[in-house]
């Protein structure tokens, strides 16, 4: 018995391709890799062939005319060489295919036949018979050139070595002796070892199996095969020499052994197919890449040379043994057949392209839906595909259809999930999902912005604890029930940073009987709307109060003059008229401030003020403001130098700003407390600081003190007047003049408002340009 490796021009691609598919890699080797593999195998086959021919020549030269080891006796004659040649050829043809992983090997009776020739023929005839019998068998089996050359080189080397060892150890005693037996055992062992070594090298290239691992795995089987060859060969020769009539009986052990190996090979094939089918089922369980791998695995599992898949959308997938053109022609033929075939069927030769012997086609359908067809085919001269294979292929096609259905369903689910995820993440309203126990399962990014609580801290907690109403002393339960699954409530939420938000919570719950299964809550931030509403209310209250303040004395004095004016003295009438004029001026200033504030926010474009910048002495402006207010509590802190301090400003607007700042300091400080106005001259600017020792401003209001209509006091209970737009206008005017107004305050100790204006260090037109840029920036 001996190993032979199935290596051929097409078989090489087949073997290598199956090996790759077995590891779940690419379906067809890259062109560059295939060329490298063919070149490497070609060099190895060439080397083995040269070594074999050299071994044969060396044997003939070293043992030119020796007699046979055993005297042929009555078997001698001219017919002995042709008979042994035919026996060697028959032994090579009697082969059993055996899979080694993803490669195919053959078990044959070549070795016992060569052993018989080595014992009964001279060395040169024995090696000639071994080589010619192998060549004749290759021609009969139409083996490709590369396989035939590899076999000739391998067997010639092994046979020459075995013949040389037998003749060297045994000599030519003419009968079976201990020396003959020892020579046969050693020679057969050498034959088997050399054959195994050459086979391991070719498999290392084709399958990527390490040669040492292959040798260890096959050592035991090789020993048994060598022993069988010794027993079969010696027994047959001994019977032929003594009792030639019993020769037909000697064929029975060989036939029994061949049958046993064939049964074992079939079992090995079935186990290999089961392994591949198991791998195929695992691939079908993961539909993401089922199409890219199922063809190669199906082809390998059924031992086919080509697998094709034709889908209803026109896609044609082909996996072959490297011969693409016949495969494409066959795929086109199967497209016609498979598209109209509703049932699995076996394809005959007349239905296939040339060079193809058998085929199978099954529809890929499941659940009443057909995706296309799956087909396998084998070349002529190979084991065919039968109805038994069809019974196994049909469930695979159905499983593939189910996998494709799952893939489509998964794709739709992923698409819909991504849409929902995009809605959740992009929504400006907060979205959270509660389970039946009211525990948070989903917490959108907008919820994090609204509440200041991240999803890692929210998911898994009770929704009522996260959305507790700060204005309610007790926890508020979920406002939904089986009778009212939707509800809208408003709560005031206190964030971890202390900020309060007004939120509207729209609940939409799903109930199963009396038990809630899910509650989807949309959270809308009403804080800005409530603030706007509060500002509107404050504005109405402030304007009403401020308008009523001057109107009340005007109305009173007008009524007094109308009813009793003729009885009043001239001085009394003048006092009344002066008071009316003063309150009218106050009312006009209030209206002007409101109109100015409206212009500042025109079209949302920021300050739209036109100021007339010039070079002016800020000392004169400060003295004018303090003099106009005529309040003894004002204390000036000016530089001792008598030189003017020139700044770039609009004098009228600067007076308006300083009057507002000093007036507020007097208004919001105790009647006896002083108000200090200090001028600081810096390199590029001057600072006019107005400091009082009044109640001060809470820190929470400092950032908003310059907002329009913002009042620290409640407009309904405030003890001092004011429209709430004075500081807003003052800051805007200062910025229009390339300056600014800043504030510092300590609650209970007073406040300091500082007006910054640029000193003159540039021409006036440069200052005007800077002012325009400042206004645009603001």
XYZ file of C-alpha atoms in Angstrom:
778
model
C 0.000 0.000 0.000
C 1.194 3.602 -0.494
C 0.104 7.229 -0.392
C -0.312 9.287 -3.523
C -1.195 12.960 -3.494
C -3.829 14.322 -5.857
C -1.839 17.141 -7.470
C -2.790 18.251 -10.933
C -3.031 21.389 -13.017
C -6.650 21.862 -12.041
C -6.466 19.707 -8.941
C -3.831 22.042 -7.479
C -6.261 24.951 -7.570
C -8.993 22.698 -6.208
C -6.924 21.468 -3.267
C -5.624 24.900 -2.368
C -9.004 26.534 -2.697
C -10.708 24.012 -0.449
C -8.009 24.504 2.162
C -8.680 28.197 2.272
C -12.416 27.664 2.517
C -11.866 25.233 5.362
C -10.294 28.027 7.390
C -13.083 30.456 6.508
C -10.840 32.787 4.495
C -11.245 34.106 0.974
C -13.102 32.083 -1.612
C -10.502 32.125 -4.382
C -6.746 32.572 -3.870
C -5.314 35.846 -5.029
C -3.804 35.672 -8.519
C -0.316 36.495 -7.281
C -0.519 33.891 -4.534
C -1.768 31.253 -6.972
C 1.090 31.947 -9.381
C 3.579 31.684 -6.522
C 2.018 28.395 -5.413
C 2.077 26.934 -8.915
C 5.697 27.975 -9.321
C 6.682 26.481 -5.953
C 4.897 23.187 -6.634
C 6.350 23.060 -10.126
C 9.878 23.459 -8.793
C 9.277 20.723 -6.192
C 7.802 18.323 -8.771
C 10.706 18.985 -11.108
C 13.216 18.322 -8.334
C 11.483 15.063 -7.343
C 11.402 13.910 -10.980
C 15.103 14.601 -11.463
C 15.937 12.792 -8.209
C 13.877 9.757 -9.309
C 15.540 9.496 -12.702
C 18.968 9.898 -11.079
C 18.155 7.121 -8.587
C 17.085 4.766 -11.415
C 20.230 5.468 -13.438
C 22.426 5.008 -10.385
C 20.722 1.684 -9.599
C 21.317 0.378 -13.116
C 24.966 1.479 -13.060
C 25.706 0.026 -9.617
C 23.834 -3.266 -10.135
C 24.197 -3.860 -13.882
C 23.673 -7.620 -14.350
C 22.771 -9.212 -11.031
C 20.597 -12.309 -10.891
C 17.168 -12.133 -9.249
C 17.006 -12.468 -5.470
C 14.721 -15.483 -5.798
C 15.048 -18.048 -8.568
C 11.837 -17.791 -10.642
C 11.935 -21.522 -11.448
C 8.911 -22.485 -13.498
C 7.820 -18.804 -13.524
C 10.875 -17.838 -15.554
C 10.583 -16.987 -19.193
C 9.925 -14.061 -21.469
C 6.367 -13.618 -20.164
C 7.486 -12.841 -16.538
C 8.449 -9.216 -17.163
C 5.217 -8.344 -19.070
C 3.180 -10.141 -16.394
C 4.811 -8.222 -13.543
C 4.531 -4.992 -15.556
C 0.781 -5.599 -15.931
C 0.531 -6.444 -12.214
C 2.292 -3.173 -11.262
C -0.042 -1.205 -13.542
C -3.087 -2.998 -12.106
C -1.890 -2.331 -8.557
C -1.646 1.410 -9.315
C -5.090 1.429 -10.903
C -6.601 -0.331 -7.875
C -6.725 2.790 -5.696
C -8.967 4.035 -2.910
C -9.399 7.812 -2.485
C -8.835 9.001 1.071
C -9.202 12.563 2.344
C -6.443 14.113 4.437
C -8.101 17.204 5.842
C -8.904 19.266 2.756
C -6.577 17.310 0.439
C -7.224 13.985 -1.313
C -4.840 11.039 -1.162
C -4.988 7.577 -2.710
C -4.309 4.118 -1.234
C -3.113 1.694 -3.973
C -1.567 -1.821 -4.367
C 1.440 -0.480 -6.260
C 3.994 -1.193 -3.510
C 3.369 -4.994 -3.146
C 3.528 -5.363 -6.940
C 6.898 -3.550 -7.084
C 8.131 -5.718 -4.197
C 7.304 -8.853 -6.214
C 9.213 -7.461 -9.214
C 12.220 -6.650 -6.993
C 12.363 -10.305 -5.828
C 11.763 -12.041 -9.175
C 13.515 -9.745 -11.710
C 17.047 -8.419 -12.123
C 17.559 -4.824 -10.824
C 17.367 -3.118 -14.216
C 14.179 -4.979 -15.181
C 12.611 -4.381 -11.736
C 13.111 -0.596 -11.891
C 12.016 -0.512 -15.518
C 8.831 -2.375 -14.636
C 8.137 -0.031 -11.704
C 8.531 3.072 -13.895
C 6.755 1.756 -17.002
C 3.829 0.340 -14.976
C 3.334 3.708 -13.252
C 3.502 5.622 -16.538
C 1.046 3.209 -18.163
C -1.413 3.614 -15.244
C -1.141 7.404 -15.470
C -1.940 7.285 -19.175
C -4.924 5.014 -18.585
C -6.268 7.262 -15.802
C -5.465 10.389 -17.828
C -3.667 11.995 -14.968
C -2.461 15.568 -15.519
C 1.181 15.981 -16.360
C 2.166 17.535 -13.029
C 0.604 14.713 -10.995
C 2.091 12.049 -13.262
C 5.541 13.639 -13.041
C 5.329 13.885 -9.236
C 4.264 10.220 -8.944
C 6.965 9.038 -11.335
C 9.668 10.943 -9.435
C 8.444 9.838 -6.009
C 7.911 6.147 -6.847
C 11.059 5.849 -8.937
C 13.166 7.190 -6.050
C 11.403 4.961 -3.505
C 11.440 1.855 -5.774
C 15.126 2.292 -6.668
C 15.979 2.637 -2.988
C 13.936 -0.469 -2.058
C 15.480 -2.578 -4.864
C 18.988 -1.457 -3.941
C 18.468 -2.305 -0.252
C 16.941 -5.724 -1.028
C 19.780 -6.737 -3.362
C 22.417 -5.330 -0.989
C 21.071 -6.987 2.161
C 19.640 -10.215 0.743
C 22.008 -10.884 -2.162
C 20.838 -13.533 -4.631
C 20.302 -16.720 -2.562
C 17.581 -18.005 -4.878
C 15.232 -18.817 -1.972
C 13.573 -17.017 0.912
C 16.083 -16.636 3.744
C 16.411 -14.525 6.828
C 18.525 -12.107 4.815
C 15.794 -11.856 2.191
C 13.191 -11.186 4.850
C 15.344 -8.493 6.519
C 16.129 -6.906 3.151
C 12.435 -6.816 2.223
C 11.448 -5.270 5.569
C 14.149 -2.596 5.388
C 13.538 -1.886 1.709
C 9.769 -1.619 2.205
C 10.269 0.681 5.199
C 12.567 2.891 3.105
C 9.983 2.930 0.268
C 7.211 3.976 2.671
C 9.396 6.577 4.432
C 10.526 8.240 1.187
C 6.982 8.292 -0.170
C 5.727 9.808 3.086
C 8.473 12.466 3.111
C 7.774 13.550 -0.470
C 4.033 13.620 0.262
C 4.520 15.780 3.360
C 6.481 18.327 1.333
C 3.829 18.672 -1.346
C 1.037 18.907 1.246
C 2.987 21.566 3.144
C 2.866 23.717 0.011
C -0.686 22.924 -1.045
C -2.491 22.767 2.322
C -0.106 24.690 4.525
C 0.189 21.679 6.872
C 3.613 21.535 8.607
C 5.583 18.569 7.279
C 6.630 17.398 10.754
C 3.031 17.403 11.975
C 1.923 15.381 8.949
C 4.706 12.839 9.459
C 3.760 12.383 13.113
C 0.095 11.987 12.247
C 0.659 9.414 9.470
C 3.508 7.417 11.047
C 1.298 4.741 12.604
C -0.790 4.206 9.484
C 2.386 4.061 7.362
C 3.860 1.340 9.581
C 0.737 -0.806 9.245
C 0.678 -0.238 5.495
C 4.351 -1.220 5.175
C 3.704 -4.388 7.167
C 0.733 -5.195 4.937
C 2.863 -4.678 1.844
C 5.600 -7.022 3.172
C 3.070 -9.707 4.087
C 1.146 -9.423 0.815
C 4.233 -9.284 -1.396
C 6.238 -12.120 0.235
C 3.199 -14.363 0.572
C 2.171 -13.907 -3.049
C 5.725 -14.572 -4.343
C 6.174 -17.651 -2.130
C 2.853 -19.169 -3.266
C 3.627 -18.350 -6.890
C 6.960 -20.206 -6.629
C 5.604 -23.248 -4.770
C 1.874 -23.547 -5.636
C 1.031 -21.269 -8.605
C -2.487 -22.664 -8.747
C -3.222 -20.926 -5.468
C -2.349 -17.475 -6.867
C -6.030 -16.483 -7.335
C -6.539 -17.180 -3.620
C -3.725 -14.731 -2.716
C -5.721 -11.959 -4.342
C -8.486 -12.307 -1.770
C -6.574 -10.639 1.140
C -5.600 -7.796 -1.134
C -9.179 -7.392 -2.344
C -10.484 -7.583 1.224
C -7.950 -4.987 2.305
C -8.928 -2.789 -0.629
C -12.611 -3.129 0.250
C -11.879 -2.329 3.907
C -9.950 0.775 2.923
C -12.749 1.799 0.586
C -15.293 1.484 3.421
C -12.956 3.407 5.706
C -12.509 6.067 3.041
C -16.264 6.397 2.623
C -16.615 6.773 6.388
C -13.878 9.400 6.387
C -15.642 11.228 3.550
C -18.925 11.171 5.448
C -17.230 12.497 8.578
C -15.538 15.211 6.544
C -18.858 16.101 4.938
C -20.538 16.217 8.347
C -17.827 18.558 9.574
C -18.276 20.829 6.571
C -22.052 20.738 6.911
C -21.688 21.690 10.560
C -19.437 24.564 9.563
C -21.964 25.504 6.911
C -24.775 25.575 9.478
C -22.645 27.861 11.670
C -22.153 30.215 8.730
C -25.895 30.238 8.049
C -26.483 31.163 11.695
C -24.630 34.432 11.052
C -26.390 35.897 8.009
C -24.072 38.895 7.768
C -21.584 37.003 5.568
C -23.584 33.915 4.581
C -23.514 34.588 0.841
C -19.769 35.168 0.768
C -18.950 31.806 2.362
C -21.788 29.376 1.761
C -20.849 28.600 -1.857
C -17.334 27.447 -1.088
C -18.409 25.445 1.935
C -21.243 23.756 0.010
C -18.875 22.883 -2.834
C -16.371 21.406 -0.409
C -18.996 19.504 1.572
C -20.364 17.741 -1.537
C -17.013 17.365 -3.304
C -18.277 19.368 -6.292
C -16.079 21.258 -8.729
C -18.380 24.240 -9.056
C -21.065 25.972 -7.010
C -23.221 28.816 -8.248
C -26.000 30.934 -6.826
C -28.449 32.904 -8.975
C -30.525 35.453 -7.078
C -33.799 36.978 -8.240
C -32.213 40.433 -8.483
C -29.897 39.162 -11.243
C -26.832 38.580 -9.047
C -24.786 35.534 -10.095
C -22.204 34.161 -7.648
C -19.794 31.447 -8.769
C -17.229 29.406 -6.855
C -15.179 26.988 -8.989
C -11.962 25.024 -8.941
C -10.211 27.725 -10.955
C -11.711 27.010 -14.426
C -13.944 30.055 -14.721
C -15.243 29.910 -18.278
C -17.077 26.559 -18.068
C -18.378 27.634 -14.690
C -19.824 30.833 -16.088
C -21.448 28.941 -18.966
C -22.894 26.465 -16.505
C -24.143 29.269 -14.270
C -25.984 30.781 -17.227
C -27.557 27.395 -17.993
C -28.566 26.961 -14.375
C -30.036 30.449 -14.332
C -32.542 29.353 -16.964
C -33.294 26.072 -15.239
C -33.232 27.292 -11.655
C -35.445 30.291 -12.266
C -38.224 28.080 -13.527
C -37.692 25.147 -11.183
C -39.874 25.168 -8.120
C -38.570 21.806 -6.888
C -35.038 20.422 -6.306
C -33.773 18.342 -9.199
C -30.758 16.399 -10.495
C -29.282 17.773 -13.721
C -28.272 15.374 -16.452
C -25.314 15.720 -18.767
C -27.499 17.034 -21.584
C -28.539 19.917 -19.349
C -24.977 20.920 -18.470
C -22.165 22.639 -20.292
C -19.335 20.690 -21.863
C -16.884 18.878 -19.592
C -19.463 18.665 -16.789
C -20.870 15.308 -15.814
C -23.530 15.827 -13.124
C -25.262 18.616 -11.261
C -27.870 19.570 -8.677
C -30.146 22.606 -8.520
C -32.461 23.620 -5.662
C -34.591 26.729 -5.107
C -33.604 29.084 -2.307
C -36.991 29.626 -0.700
C -38.513 29.893 2.749
C -41.844 31.092 4.073
C -43.379 31.306 0.619
C -40.652 33.614 -0.696
C -38.057 32.582 -3.301
C -34.675 34.329 -3.388
C -33.182 32.407 -6.346
C -31.489 29.049 -6.902
C -28.384 27.181 -5.681
C -26.575 24.681 -7.909
C -23.588 22.303 -7.724
C -21.790 20.488 -10.533
C -18.949 17.990 -10.965
C -16.738 17.477 -13.974
C -16.773 14.371 -16.129
C -14.635 11.570 -14.741
C -15.221 12.619 -11.126
C -17.627 11.143 -8.595
C -21.063 12.288 -9.610
C -23.764 14.118 -7.668
C -26.848 12.023 -6.943
C -30.328 12.240 -5.463
C -28.883 11.450 -2.025
C -26.840 14.637 -2.249
C -29.933 16.493 -3.405
C -31.763 15.472 -0.223
C -28.983 17.134 1.793
C -28.642 20.220 -0.417
C -32.343 21.169 -0.327
C -32.408 21.850 3.464
C -29.206 23.884 3.081
C -30.906 26.081 0.476
C -33.910 26.516 2.764
C -31.616 27.432 5.658
C -29.856 29.920 3.381
C -33.206 31.491 2.493
C -34.042 31.748 6.182
C -30.641 33.349 6.797
C -31.258 35.875 4.010
C -34.674 36.638 5.492
C -33.095 37.184 8.909
C -30.458 39.404 7.329
C -33.135 41.547 5.680
C -35.104 41.722 8.908
C -31.960 42.635 10.839
C -31.105 45.311 8.276
C -34.595 46.810 8.543
C -34.418 46.710 12.336
C -31.007 48.382 12.305
C -32.263 51.033 9.900
C -35.362 51.772 11.949
C -33.352 51.708 15.168
C -30.842 54.167 13.731
C -33.687 56.459 12.701
C -35.200 56.325 16.170
C -31.779 56.822 17.733
C -31.213 59.873 15.526
C -34.601 61.282 16.561
C -33.826 60.699 20.229
C -30.326 62.177 20.046
C -31.206 65.152 17.833
C -34.404 66.116 19.617
C -34.169 69.347 21.602
C -36.868 68.012 23.914
C -35.826 65.437 26.461
C -36.962 61.846 25.966
C -36.969 59.149 28.607
C -38.517 55.691 28.692
C -39.717 54.055 31.912
C -40.433 50.369 32.355
C -43.433 48.936 34.157
C -41.858 49.673 37.545
C -41.168 53.284 36.629
C -37.417 52.688 36.287
C -35.534 54.652 33.638
C -34.515 52.554 30.619
C -33.631 55.353 28.183
C -32.247 58.820 28.946
C -31.560 61.067 25.943
C -28.755 63.602 25.671
C -31.310 66.423 25.826
C -32.368 65.089 29.245
C -28.775 65.502 30.385
C -28.813 69.138 29.226
C -32.131 69.799 30.955
C -31.490 68.081 34.269
C -27.702 68.123 34.600
C -27.799 64.330 35.196
C -25.963 62.000 32.806
C -27.373 58.700 31.493
C -24.891 56.721 33.574
C -26.500 58.179 36.718
C -30.088 58.078 35.446
C -30.595 54.659 33.838
C -31.755 52.140 36.419
C -33.188 54.720 38.841
C -36.821 55.563 39.528
C -38.127 58.273 37.212
C -40.104 59.983 39.977
C -36.927 60.525 42.030
C -35.125 62.106 39.077
C -38.054 64.379 38.142
C -39.173 65.406 41.613
C -41.158 68.662 41.770
C -39.162 71.180 43.808
C -42.408 73.009 44.685
C -44.106 69.861 46.012
C -43.290 68.640 49.543
C -44.162 65.004 48.683
C -43.043 62.869 45.698
C -45.400 63.156 42.750
C -46.568 59.731 41.444
C -46.802 58.965 37.744
C -49.924 60.738 36.436
C -51.018 57.878 34.140
C -53.475 55.045 34.653
C -55.199 52.379 32.510
C -58.161 54.724 32.181
C -55.941 57.717 31.317
C -52.710 56.480 29.696
C -51.678 59.953 28.503
C -51.167 62.985 30.711
C -49.333 66.319 30.717
C -48.016 67.932 33.893
C -45.659 70.790 34.719
C -42.988 70.582 37.394
C -40.231 72.796 38.745
C -36.954 70.874 38.724
C -33.988 71.803 40.866
C -30.767 70.793 39.096
C -27.692 69.559 41.004
C -26.010 72.947 40.358
C -28.923 74.762 42.031
C -30.515 76.104 38.842
C -34.294 75.753 38.689
C -36.046 74.713 35.490
C -39.719 74.725 34.657
C -40.532 71.543 32.695
C -43.590 70.180 30.934
C -43.778 66.365 31.074
C -45.976 64.632 28.468
C -46.558 60.998 29.485
C -47.695 58.309 27.027
C -48.000 54.958 28.784
C -48.813 51.445 27.555
C -50.812 49.158 29.844
C -51.418 45.426 29.824
C -54.567 45.098 31.842
C -54.005 47.011 35.059
C -50.213 46.907 34.833
C -48.091 49.482 33.033
C -45.512 47.984 30.662
C -43.872 51.166 29.373
C -44.107 54.925 29.701
C -42.539 57.278 27.131
C -42.107 60.802 28.505
C -41.350 63.892 26.417
C -39.839 66.747 28.437
C -40.111 70.323 27.151
C -38.244 73.178 28.818
C -40.650 75.990 29.726
C -38.075 78.001 31.669
C -37.528 80.574 28.925
C -41.239 80.908 28.247
C -41.921 81.438 31.954
C -39.069 83.922 32.145
C -40.433 85.823 29.162
C -43.866 85.841 30.740
C -42.356 87.056 34.010
C -40.444 89.804 32.196
C -43.613 90.903 30.438
C -45.433 91.045 33.742
C -42.560 92.886 35.369
C -42.372 95.294 32.451
C -46.082 96.059 32.631
C -45.868 96.488 36.374
C -42.723 98.634 36.127
C -43.956 100.849 33.306
C -47.347 101.234 34.988
C -45.634 102.236 38.213
C -43.176 104.563 36.512
C -45.835 106.215 34.366
C -48.205 106.541 37.283
C -45.529 108.218 39.429
C -45.264 111.439 37.343
C -48.867 111.347 36.117
C -50.342 111.364 39.630
C -48.906 114.792 40.643
C -49.534 116.191 37.151
C -53.188 115.236 37.349
C -53.462 116.498 40.906
C -51.938 119.899 40.224
C -53.873 120.360 36.983
C -57.092 119.668 38.877
C -55.972 122.089 41.604
C -55.211 124.842 39.102
C -58.481 124.266 37.277
C -60.653 124.432 40.371
C -58.791 126.900 42.624
C -56.202 128.534 40.390
C -57.969 131.906 40.353
C -57.787 132.078 44.126
C -54.100 131.088 44.367
C -51.272 133.534 44.549
C -48.980 133.952 41.604
C -46.163 132.162 43.442
C -48.402 129.198 44.220
C -49.466 128.936 40.598
C -45.817 129.068 39.442
C -44.872 126.339 41.902
C -47.662 124.160 40.563
C -46.660 124.804 36.974
C -42.972 124.114 37.752
C -43.906 120.817 39.393
C -46.049 119.888 36.398
C -43.173 120.756 34.043
C -40.702 118.714 36.133
C -42.973 115.661 36.155
C -43.581 116.098 32.437
C -39.818 116.128 31.839
C -39.557 112.965 33.954
C -42.293 111.350 31.883
C -40.565 112.419 28.652
C -37.265 110.932 29.815
C -39.016 107.684 30.668
C -40.580 107.509 27.205
C -37.232 108.421 25.613
C -35.510 105.641 27.573
C -38.102 103.139 26.392
C -37.669 104.236 22.788
C -33.890 104.119 23.142
C -34.045 100.598 24.581
C -36.221 99.573 21.636
C -33.675 100.985 19.155
C -30.851 99.154 20.925
C -32.545 95.806 20.181
C -33.838 96.696 16.728
C -33.944 93.619 14.512
C -31.835 91.743 17.072
C -28.665 93.291 15.606
C -27.336 94.734 18.851
C -26.684 98.453 19.487
C -27.737 100.712 16.636
C -26.697 103.992 18.235
C -25.066 106.894 16.508
C -22.747 108.734 18.862
C -20.742 111.843 18.109
C -17.252 111.152 19.342
C -14.942 113.991 20.167
C -12.147 114.928 22.514
C -13.466 116.222 25.830
C -12.261 116.823 29.363
C -13.833 114.148 31.547
C -13.298 116.296 34.651
C -15.760 118.891 33.354
C -18.321 116.186 32.572
C -18.039 114.651 36.041
C -18.411 118.052 37.745
C -21.466 118.826 35.575
C -23.179 115.571 36.535
C -22.558 116.037 40.268
C -23.630 119.659 40.064
C -26.864 118.838 38.254
C -27.786 116.236 40.861
C -27.074 118.785 43.639
C -26.849 116.175 46.382
C -24.507 116.809 49.281
C -23.856 113.088 49.685
C -21.808 113.034 46.473
C -18.071 113.174 47.139
C -15.636 113.685 44.256
C -12.217 112.039 44.258
C -10.402 113.633 41.321
C -6.672 113.837 40.478
C -4.815 116.713 42.114
C -3.316 117.887 38.816
C -5.206 120.784 37.263
C -4.487 119.606 33.719
C -7.480 118.358 31.715
C -8.021 114.604 31.314
C -8.961 114.180 27.665
C -11.106 111.258 26.591
C -12.907 110.278 23.414
C -16.638 110.381 24.081
C -19.991 111.876 23.265
C -20.452 114.440 26.068
C -24.243 114.217 26.102
C -24.270 110.400 26.238
C -21.503 110.399 28.846
C -23.534 112.718 31.043
C -26.548 110.397 30.564
C -24.515 107.336 31.625
C -22.907 108.986 34.668
C -26.208 110.499 35.732
C -27.765 107.024 35.714
C -24.903 105.499 37.711
C -24.719 108.284 40.328
C -28.507 108.552 40.512
C -28.845 104.818 41.184
C -26.177 104.998 43.896
C -28.085 107.803 45.623
C -31.422 106.030 45.153
C -30.394 102.607 46.487
C -28.281 103.722 49.462
C -29.442 105.026 52.858
C -30.296 108.748 53.005
C -27.267 109.618 55.144
C -24.662 107.405 53.429
C -22.145 109.049 51.074
C -21.653 108.223 47.398
C -18.124 108.461 46.102
C -17.245 109.349 42.498
C -13.584 108.558 41.833
C -11.581 109.136 38.660
C -8.600 106.892 37.902
C -6.371 107.795 34.963
C -4.659 104.810 33.324
C -2.399 104.537 30.303
C -5.050 103.876 27.643
C -8.286 104.622 29.462
C -9.938 106.368 32.390
C -12.117 104.672 35.006
C -14.942 106.602 36.683
C -16.004 104.528 39.691
C -19.281 105.289 41.494
C -19.323 103.603 44.921
C -22.141 103.439 47.456
C -22.480 101.670 50.806
C -26.007 100.520 50.261
C -27.597 97.069 50.422
C -25.455 95.624 47.636
C -26.497 93.224 44.878
C -26.870 89.430 45.364
C -24.290 87.393 43.447
C -27.049 85.601 41.518
C -28.095 88.935 39.962
C -24.679 90.322 39.039
C -24.612 88.604 35.628
C -28.106 89.861 34.803
C -28.035 93.352 36.258
C -27.452 94.863 32.797
C -30.334 92.973 31.161
C -33.309 94.964 29.987
C -36.129 95.251 32.564
C -34.224 93.196 35.113
C -34.942 94.327 38.655
C -33.401 92.951 41.837
C -36.545 93.953 43.739
C -40.021 92.652 43.007
C -41.740 95.348 40.937
C -44.924 94.973 43.000
C -43.209 95.449 46.352
C -40.169 97.533 45.441
C -39.505 100.585 47.579
C -37.582 102.500 44.909
C -38.674 103.554 41.446
C -37.104 102.716 38.158
C -37.957 101.226 34.785
C -35.284 98.524 34.829
C -33.663 99.749 31.609
C -31.284 102.394 32.969
C -28.253 100.133 33.373
C -29.047 98.393 30.112
C -28.965 101.753 28.295
C -25.880 102.921 30.210
C -23.842 99.856 29.253
C -24.981 100.055 25.625
C -24.049 103.732 25.369
C -20.654 103.084 26.941
C -19.937 100.289 24.463
C -21.006 102.542 21.598
C -18.236 104.920 22.711
C -15.651 102.062 22.802
C -15.976 101.824 26.570
C -17.829 99.667 29.040
C -19.641 99.607 32.389
C -18.587 97.063 35.046
C -19.955 96.260 38.473
C -18.622 94.742 41.681
C -20.779 94.298 44.750
C -20.764 92.723 48.190
C -24.181 91.995 49.638
C -24.760 94.238 52.674
C -21.695 96.422 51.980
C -22.529 98.297 48.794
C -21.694 98.320 45.106
C -19.247 99.940 42.689
C -20.175 100.721 39.087
C -17.256 101.701 36.864
C -17.426 103.500 33.514
C -14.399 102.918 31.251
C -13.635 105.376 28.451
C -10.594 105.477 26.150
C -8.055 108.238 26.628
C -7.169 110.324 23.625
C -4.067 108.866 22.003
C -5.338 108.627 18.460
C -6.929 111.014 15.957
C -10.659 111.451 16.353
C -11.534 109.548 13.141
C -9.605 106.516 14.445
C -11.644 106.654 17.621
C -14.847 106.803 15.609
C -13.745 103.735 13.624
C -12.963 101.911 16.868
C -16.367 102.873 18.226
C -18.120 101.512 15.132
C -16.161 98.237 15.428
C -17.094 98.031 19.115
C -20.763 98.536 18.298
C -20.632 95.877 15.579
C -18.908 93.439 17.970
C -21.499 94.056 20.677
